[in-house]
């Protein structure tokens, strides 16, 4: 029973062989032999290939003109507090104030921690008493100076009179020597009185310094917030002992907040102070600010320059330490706005566009991608005016002539 399928397969294979490989033999059976020489004698002209017979590829072309647009510098950075301070004690003592809990909003000069004054009040009172005593001695010292000067004047008068009498022979040399000695004693008394006055004035300055020191020590008993901000930690607990340098609290200022990143040295010259910047946080939020600082010294290891962007943060919704993709507007450049689908690659993998050249021939132009937007992509590298192939660019190569269909410009 199996022999019939085998014979059928052999017969079908033979027929296919004859139609494919012996087609001329089969056709000769239906042709008159007397006509065969004539047909053989007539030369068959060779068909010349017609290049124009091949249809040209149709493409869609968008006329484009370059526009001056801002380029951008994109870096990865993080958010940081504008200011951060650790409030520390400058004196020792036990905390007598109730603590404020972290996360609380504080104002500038608001008390954070209060230390037990102890005997500091009495030290101030003692210093003030000494100051008052020193000031009370001033009139006495000044009176002594006046008295000493009066005695000196008297001694000078007696000395001059003794010398005159001595010249006339009415006074002995002993009297002259006595008046001279009295004059020198009076001079010494004046000097001593003036020294006592200076000592009294110095005592006043010392007492004033002691009072100021006692007052300063008392002012250190209350630790105040340096600026408006948020508590990053609890303040010191009630009853805890603070020593000089002991931590009372940490305060952050988050409005405005800073974005800190590092720009490569090849791009830092494009970033200017006051340039607009935007950043996308890890949670997808976008924030906007401007460049407020550009480092003039590169990092010795990475060869990058630190930049800071100041961003308003009135609702304090942005915290310090969040990662952010920062985009900074740089100096403008000429670019074309084109559909992203028009981009293509050449055989070497270079990104570019195919444009129309002379006589509707195709030409590949390498480009630089500047920015990707909802309206399209901004690219640089094309001439100021160009006819860009936006449909069909994948089916043509350089030098091919195409049939263009122009579309309305989308710019």
Short mmCIF file of C-alpha atoms in Angstrom, two decimals:
data_model
loop_
_atom_site.label_atom_id
_atom_site.label_comp_id
_atom_site.label_asym_id
_atom_site.label_seq_id
_atom_site.Cartn_x
_atom_site.Cartn_y
_atom_site.Cartn_z
CA UNK A 1 0.00 0.00 0.00
CA UNK A 2 2.94 2.36 0.55
CA UNK A 3 4.22 2.13 -3.04
CA UNK A 4 1.62 4.54 -4.45
CA UNK A 5 2.64 7.57 -2.32
CA UNK A 6 6.27 6.91 -3.20
CA UNK A 7 5.48 6.76 -6.95
CA UNK A 8 3.39 9.93 -6.68
CA UNK A 9 6.26 11.80 -4.99
CA UNK A 10 8.72 10.63 -7.67
CA UNK A 11 6.35 11.75 -10.43
CA UNK A 12 5.84 15.21 -8.87
CA UNK A 13 9.60 15.66 -8.43
CA UNK A 14 10.18 14.74 -12.08
CA UNK A 15 7.57 17.24 -13.32
CA UNK A 16 9.08 20.03 -11.17
CA UNK A 17 12.54 19.17 -12.51
CA UNK A 18 11.37 19.39 -16.11
CA UNK A 19 9.56 22.71 -15.64
CA UNK A 20 12.49 24.27 -13.81
CA UNK A 21 15.60 22.88 -15.45
CA UNK A 22 14.33 21.56 -18.85
CA UNK A 23 11.87 24.31 -19.69
CA UNK A 24 13.35 24.94 -23.20
CA UNK A 25 13.00 21.23 -24.11
CA UNK A 26 9.35 21.20 -23.13
CA UNK A 27 8.61 24.34 -25.16
CA UNK A 28 10.29 22.89 -28.26
CA UNK A 29 7.63 20.17 -28.50
CA UNK A 30 5.01 22.80 -29.39
CA UNK A 31 7.09 24.64 -32.04
CA UNK A 32 7.38 23.87 -35.81
CA UNK A 33 10.84 22.54 -36.68
CA UNK A 34 10.88 24.62 -39.91
CA UNK A 35 10.60 27.80 -37.93
CA UNK A 36 13.27 26.90 -35.45
CA UNK A 37 16.23 27.80 -37.73
CA UNK A 38 14.68 31.15 -38.57
CA UNK A 39 14.07 31.88 -34.96
CA UNK A 40 17.59 30.81 -34.16
CA UNK A 41 18.93 32.99 -36.97
CA UNK A 42 17.29 36.13 -35.67
CA UNK A 43 19.49 37.69 -32.97
CA UNK A 44 17.72 38.68 -29.86
CA UNK A 45 18.78 42.20 -28.80
CA UNK A 46 20.14 42.41 -25.25
CA UNK A 47 17.99 44.45 -22.90
CA UNK A 48 19.95 47.49 -21.75
CA UNK A 49 19.45 48.25 -18.11
CA UNK A 50 17.46 51.43 -17.51
CA UNK A 51 18.51 53.20 -14.35
CA UNK A 52 15.51 55.52 -14.46
CA UNK A 53 13.15 52.56 -14.47
CA UNK A 54 13.77 51.97 -10.70
CA UNK A 55 11.28 54.01 -8.62
CA UNK A 56 12.75 56.64 -6.22
CA UNK A 57 12.13 56.37 -2.48
CA UNK A 58 9.60 58.87 -1.15
CA UNK A 59 10.60 60.69 2.06
CA UNK A 60 9.06 63.37 4.25
CA UNK A 61 11.23 66.47 4.67
CA UNK A 62 10.96 69.16 7.35
CA UNK A 63 12.53 72.57 6.57
CA UNK A 64 14.30 73.72 9.74
CA UNK A 65 15.98 76.96 10.81
CA UNK A 66 18.45 77.19 13.67
CA UNK A 67 17.46 79.09 16.79
CA UNK A 68 19.52 80.50 19.62
CA UNK A 69 18.72 78.34 22.67
CA UNK A 70 20.30 77.91 26.05
CA UNK A 71 22.42 74.83 26.43
CA UNK A 72 22.53 73.05 29.79
CA UNK A 73 25.01 71.40 32.11
CA UNK A 74 23.63 68.38 33.96
CA UNK A 75 25.25 67.06 37.13
CA UNK A 76 24.35 64.85 40.07
CA UNK A 77 24.33 66.52 43.51
CA UNK A 78 22.60 66.67 46.87
CA UNK A 79 20.66 69.08 49.04
CA UNK A 80 22.33 70.72 52.01
CA UNK A 81 21.22 73.08 54.75
CA UNK A 82 22.10 76.71 54.13
CA UNK A 83 23.41 76.93 57.68
CA UNK A 84 23.99 74.38 60.42
CA UNK A 85 25.27 75.07 63.92
CA UNK A 86 25.93 73.02 67.02
CA UNK A 87 24.93 75.12 70.04
CA UNK A 88 27.47 74.34 72.79
CA UNK A 89 27.89 75.50 76.37
CA UNK A 90 30.57 78.09 77.25
CA UNK A 91 30.36 77.47 81.00
CA UNK A 92 29.60 74.58 83.30
CA UNK A 93 26.48 73.92 85.26
CA UNK A 94 23.28 71.92 85.60
CA UNK A 95 20.51 72.40 83.00
CA UNK A 96 17.36 73.82 84.62
CA UNK A 97 15.22 74.28 81.46
CA UNK A 98 12.86 71.73 79.95
CA UNK A 99 14.07 70.26 76.64
CA UNK A 100 12.72 71.14 73.20
CA UNK A 101 12.16 68.14 70.95
CA UNK A 102 13.82 67.67 67.56
CA UNK A 103 11.84 68.84 64.57
CA UNK A 104 10.56 71.92 66.39
CA UNK A 105 10.76 75.27 64.63
CA UNK A 106 12.87 77.82 66.46
CA UNK A 107 13.45 81.55 66.03
CA UNK A 108 16.62 83.58 66.27
CA UNK A 109 17.62 84.37 69.89
CA UNK A 110 15.09 81.87 71.25
CA UNK A 111 16.41 80.25 74.49
CA UNK A 112 17.47 76.64 73.92
CA UNK A 113 19.15 75.67 77.20
CA UNK A 114 19.36 77.43 80.60
CA UNK A 115 22.07 76.63 83.16
CA UNK A 116 21.77 77.02 86.95
CA UNK A 117 23.46 80.37 87.87
CA UNK A 118 24.81 79.08 91.20
CA UNK A 119 26.94 81.74 92.94
CA UNK A 120 27.54 83.80 89.82
CA UNK A 121 25.11 86.47 91.04
CA UNK A 122 27.13 86.96 94.21
CA UNK A 123 30.34 87.17 92.22
CA UNK A 124 28.79 89.95 90.18
CA UNK A 125 27.66 91.79 93.30
CA UNK A 126 31.17 91.55 94.77
CA UNK A 127 32.72 92.90 91.58
CA UNK A 128 30.27 95.78 91.51
CA UNK A 129 31.06 96.63 95.17
CA UNK A 130 34.77 96.74 94.41
CA UNK A 131 34.08 98.99 91.48
CA UNK A 132 32.09 101.36 93.66
CA UNK A 133 34.87 101.38 96.27
CA UNK A 134 37.48 102.15 93.63
CA UNK A 135 35.43 105.00 92.26
CA UNK A 136 34.96 106.42 95.81
CA UNK A 137 38.74 106.68 96.26
CA UNK A 138 39.13 108.97 93.30
CA UNK A 139 38.22 112.26 95.09
CA UNK A 140 40.61 111.43 97.92
CA UNK A 141 43.45 110.73 95.49
CA UNK A 142 42.75 113.91 93.57
CA UNK A 143 42.74 115.93 96.83
CA UNK A 144 46.14 114.53 97.75
CA UNK A 145 47.49 115.67 94.42
CA UNK A 146 46.13 119.18 94.98
CA UNK A 147 47.59 119.27 98.51
CA UNK A 148 50.99 118.08 97.29
CA UNK A 149 51.06 120.74 94.55
CA UNK A 150 50.19 123.44 97.11
CA UNK A 151 53.05 122.36 99.36
CA UNK A 152 55.36 122.42 96.38
CA UNK A 153 54.35 125.97 95.56
CA UNK A 154 55.00 127.01 99.19
CA UNK A 155 58.40 125.33 99.20
CA UNK A 156 59.37 127.09 95.96
CA UNK A 157 58.44 130.50 97.44
CA UNK A 158 60.49 129.83 100.61
CA UNK A 159 63.40 128.60 98.51
CA UNK A 160 63.48 131.74 96.33
CA UNK A 161 63.21 134.02 99.40
CA UNK A 162 66.09 132.22 101.16
CA UNK A 163 68.34 132.54 98.14
CA UNK A 164 67.63 136.32 97.88
CA UNK A 165 68.33 136.87 101.58
CA UNK A 166 71.48 134.81 101.30
CA UNK A 167 72.77 137.01 98.43
CA UNK A 168 72.14 140.14 100.56
CA UNK A 169 73.79 138.53 103.59
CA UNK A 170 70.65 138.23 105.68
CA UNK A 171 70.30 134.39 105.58
CA UNK A 172 72.69 131.64 106.34
CA UNK A 173 73.62 128.83 103.99
CA UNK A 174 71.92 126.35 106.33
CA UNK A 175 68.59 128.07 105.81
CA UNK A 176 69.04 127.98 102.04
CA UNK A 177 69.84 124.28 102.17
CA UNK A 178 66.78 123.65 104.33
CA UNK A 179 64.40 125.41 101.91
CA UNK A 180 65.93 123.54 98.97
CA UNK A 181 65.37 120.24 100.72
CA UNK A 182 61.80 121.19 101.50
CA UNK A 183 61.23 121.93 97.80
CA UNK A 184 62.54 118.51 96.76
CA UNK A 185 60.31 116.87 99.38
CA UNK A 186 57.30 118.74 98.02
CA UNK A 187 58.14 117.59 94.49
CA UNK A 188 58.27 113.99 95.73
CA UNK A 189 54.94 114.45 97.46
CA UNK A 190 53.34 115.61 94.21
CA UNK A 191 54.72 112.58 92.36
CA UNK A 192 53.45 110.24 95.08
CA UNK A 193 50.00 111.83 95.03
CA UNK A 194 49.79 111.55 91.24
CA UNK A 195 50.90 107.90 91.46
CA UNK A 196 48.18 107.25 94.03
CA UNK A 197 45.60 108.80 91.69
CA UNK A 198 46.78 106.61 88.80
CA UNK A 199 46.60 103.54 91.05
CA UNK A 200 43.06 104.44 92.01
CA UNK A 201 42.06 104.84 88.35
CA UNK A 202 43.69 101.48 87.54
CA UNK A 203 41.70 99.93 90.39
CA UNK A 204 38.53 101.26 88.78
CA UNK A 205 39.43 99.65 85.42
CA UNK A 206 40.20 96.35 87.16
CA UNK A 207 36.89 96.47 88.97
CA UNK A 208 35.05 97.27 85.75
CA UNK A 209 36.74 94.27 84.06
CA UNK A 210 35.66 92.04 86.97
CA UNK A 211 32.09 93.27 86.62
CA UNK A 212 32.11 92.68 82.85
CA UNK A 213 33.51 89.18 83.35
CA UNK A 214 30.83 88.34 85.90
CA UNK A 215 28.11 89.72 83.62
CA UNK A 216 29.49 87.72 80.67
CA UNK A 217 29.54 84.58 82.75
CA UNK A 218 25.90 85.15 83.66
CA UNK A 219 24.98 85.77 80.00
CA UNK A 220 26.43 82.36 79.13
CA UNK A 221 23.89 80.67 81.35
CA UNK A 222 21.23 80.87 78.60
CA UNK A 223 22.10 79.41 75.18
CA UNK A 224 20.14 81.06 72.36
CA UNK A 225 19.41 79.99 68.78
CA UNK A 226 21.67 81.74 66.28
CA UNK A 227 19.06 81.96 63.49
CA UNK A 228 15.61 80.81 62.44
CA UNK A 229 15.61 77.10 61.75
CA UNK A 230 14.62 73.60 62.77
CA UNK A 231 15.96 71.52 65.65
CA UNK A 232 17.88 68.55 64.33
CA UNK A 233 18.27 67.07 67.84
CA UNK A 234 16.64 67.37 71.25
CA UNK A 235 18.04 70.09 73.47
CA UNK A 236 19.94 69.06 76.60
CA UNK A 237 17.77 67.19 79.09
CA UNK A 238 16.59 68.80 82.32
CA UNK A 239 19.08 68.09 85.13
CA UNK A 240 21.96 67.10 82.86
CA UNK A 241 25.40 68.60 83.57
CA UNK A 242 26.94 70.67 80.81
CA UNK A 243 30.64 71.35 80.65
CA UNK A 244 32.29 73.97 78.40
CA UNK A 245 31.90 72.59 74.87
CA UNK A 246 28.97 70.37 75.80
CA UNK A 247 26.25 70.06 73.13
CA UNK A 248 22.96 71.81 73.82
CA UNK A 249 21.28 71.35 70.39
CA UNK A 250 21.80 71.31 66.61
CA UNK A 251 19.89 73.82 64.48
CA UNK A 252 19.47 73.69 60.68
CA UNK A 253 18.36 76.46 58.34
CA UNK A 254 16.50 74.93 55.38
CA UNK A 255 14.95 78.07 53.86
CA UNK A 256 16.52 78.65 51.45
CA UNK A 257 18.18 75.30 50.83
CA UNK A 258 21.35 74.66 48.84
CA UNK A 259 21.99 72.20 46.02
CA UNK A 260 25.64 71.16 45.93
CA UNK A 261 27.25 69.39 42.98
CA UNK A 262 30.52 69.13 41.08
CA UNK A 263 30.98 70.32 37.48
CA UNK A 264 33.67 68.79 35.21
CA UNK A 265 36.49 71.12 34.24
CA UNK A 266 35.45 70.97 30.56
CA UNK A 267 32.05 72.48 31.42
CA UNK A 268 32.74 74.86 34.29
CA UNK A 269 33.42 77.79 31.93
CA UNK A 270 29.82 77.52 30.68
CA UNK A 271 28.33 78.00 34.17
CA UNK A 272 27.84 81.59 35.40
CA UNK A 273 26.75 83.08 38.72
CA UNK A 274 23.03 83.79 38.72
CA UNK A 275 22.31 81.22 35.99
CA UNK A 276 18.91 79.57 36.24
CA UNK A 277 18.90 75.97 37.46
CA UNK A 278 16.40 73.26 38.13
CA UNK A 279 16.69 69.94 39.89
CA UNK A 280 14.73 66.72 40.00
CA UNK A 281 14.71 64.97 43.35
CA UNK A 282 14.62 61.22 43.84
CA UNK A 283 10.88 61.35 44.53
CA UNK A 284 10.22 63.09 41.19
CA UNK A 285 9.66 66.62 42.49
CA UNK A 286 11.16 69.54 40.57
CA UNK A 287 12.66 72.58 42.31
CA UNK A 288 14.07 75.76 40.80
CA UNK A 289 16.80 78.20 41.85
CA UNK A 290 19.92 79.97 40.66
CA UNK A 291 23.66 79.44 40.89
CA UNK A 292 25.03 81.26 43.95
CA UNK A 293 28.60 79.90 44.15
CA UNK A 294 31.25 78.52 41.77
CA UNK A 295 34.46 77.19 43.25
CA UNK A 296 37.68 78.62 41.80
CA UNK A 297 39.76 75.69 42.97
CA UNK A 298 39.37 72.22 41.47
CA UNK A 299 39.28 69.06 43.54
CA UNK A 300 42.78 67.58 43.40
CA UNK A 301 41.48 64.03 42.84
CA UNK A 302 38.42 64.38 40.59
CA UNK A 303 39.41 67.66 38.85
CA UNK A 304 35.88 68.98 39.29
CA UNK A 305 34.60 72.31 40.59
CA UNK A 306 32.01 72.64 43.35
CA UNK A 307 28.92 74.71 42.58
CA UNK A 308 26.00 75.71 44.78
CA UNK A 309 22.42 76.49 43.75
CA UNK A 310 20.17 78.42 46.13
CA UNK A 311 16.53 77.25 46.11
CA UNK A 312 13.58 78.78 48.04
CA UNK A 313 12.11 76.30 50.51
CA UNK A 314 9.44 78.21 52.45
CA UNK A 315 7.40 75.14 53.32
CA UNK A 316 10.58 73.23 54.30
CA UNK A 317 9.41 70.31 52.17
CA UNK A 318 12.94 69.65 50.93
CA UNK A 319 15.25 68.11 53.51
CA UNK A 320 19.02 68.15 53.65
CA UNK A 321 20.85 65.15 52.18
CA UNK A 322 18.48 64.31 49.29
CA UNK A 323 20.04 63.37 45.96
CA UNK A 324 19.15 65.57 42.99
CA UNK A 325 19.79 65.70 39.24
CA UNK A 326 20.73 69.35 38.66
CA UNK A 327 20.32 71.03 35.28
CA UNK A 328 22.01 74.42 34.89
CA UNK A 329 21.34 76.77 31.99
CA UNK A 330 24.60 77.56 30.21
CA UNK A 331 25.61 79.92 27.43
CA UNK A 332 23.31 79.85 24.39
CA UNK A 333 24.06 78.09 21.10
CA UNK A 334 22.43 77.67 17.68
CA UNK A 335 20.30 74.54 17.52
CA UNK A 336 17.37 72.98 15.64
CA UNK A 337 14.17 71.66 17.24
CA UNK A 338 13.30 68.37 15.50
CA UNK A 339 11.27 65.23 16.21
CA UNK A 340 13.22 62.65 18.12
CA UNK A 341 12.16 60.00 15.59
CA UNK A 342 14.27 61.75 12.92
CA UNK A 343 17.52 60.74 14.65
CA UNK A 344 19.39 57.86 13.07
CA UNK A 345 22.77 56.13 13.07
CA UNK A 346 25.22 55.66 10.20
CA UNK A 347 27.16 52.47 9.54
CA UNK A 348 29.82 53.41 12.11
CA UNK A 349 27.23 54.05 14.83
CA UNK A 350 27.46 57.86 14.82
CA UNK A 351 24.31 59.70 15.86
CA UNK A 352 23.05 62.12 13.22
CA UNK A 353 20.38 63.17 10.74
CA UNK A 354 19.86 62.67 7.04
CA UNK A 355 19.27 65.88 5.10
CA UNK A 356 18.60 66.78 1.48
CA UNK A 357 21.56 68.02 -0.53
CA UNK A 358 21.84 69.20 -4.13
CA UNK A 359 19.41 67.62 -6.63
CA UNK A 360 17.50 65.86 -3.86
CA UNK A 361 20.41 63.64 -2.88
CA UNK A 362 20.72 62.33 0.67
CA UNK A 363 23.54 63.40 2.98
CA UNK A 364 24.27 62.23 6.54
CA UNK A 365 25.22 64.93 9.09
CA UNK A 366 26.54 64.05 12.59
CA UNK A 367 24.85 66.05 15.34
CA UNK A 368 25.16 66.78 19.05
CA UNK A 369 22.11 66.27 21.26
CA UNK A 370 21.63 69.33 23.47
CA UNK A 371 18.29 68.84 25.19
CA UNK A 372 15.27 66.55 25.09
CA UNK A 373 11.90 68.29 25.54
CA UNK A 374 8.22 67.42 25.10
CA UNK A 375 8.19 69.31 21.78
CA UNK A 376 11.19 67.43 20.40
CA UNK A 377 14.96 67.35 20.66
CA UNK A 378 17.33 70.29 20.33
CA UNK A 379 20.35 69.34 18.21
CA UNK A 380 23.49 71.20 17.12
CA UNK A 381 25.77 70.52 14.17
CA UNK A 382 23.41 71.27 11.27
CA UNK A 383 23.73 74.32 9.00
CA UNK A 384 21.66 77.38 9.88
CA UNK A 385 19.00 76.18 7.42
CA UNK A 386 18.52 72.52 6.56
CA UNK A 387 15.93 70.23 4.96
CA UNK A 388 15.81 67.30 7.37
CA UNK A 389 14.34 63.92 6.42
CA UNK A 390 11.97 62.98 9.23
CA UNK A 391 10.23 59.97 7.57
CA UNK A 392 12.03 57.39 5.46
CA UNK A 393 15.56 58.20 6.63
CA UNK A 394 16.15 54.57 7.57
CA UNK A 395 15.60 53.38 3.96
CA UNK A 396 18.15 55.61 2.19
CA UNK A 397 21.92 56.12 2.27
CA UNK A 398 24.32 58.87 1.27
CA UNK A 399 24.15 59.87 -2.39
CA UNK A 400 20.73 58.32 -3.08
CA UNK A 401 18.24 60.50 -4.96
CA UNK A 402 14.84 60.62 -3.30
CA UNK A 403 11.37 61.98 -3.96
CA UNK A 404 10.80 64.53 -1.15
CA UNK A 405 7.50 65.63 0.30
CA UNK A 406 7.82 68.80 2.35
CA UNK A 407 5.88 69.16 5.61
CA UNK A 408 4.92 72.24 7.56
CA UNK A 409 7.59 73.45 9.95
CA UNK A 410 6.76 72.71 13.59
CA UNK A 411 8.92 75.49 14.98
#
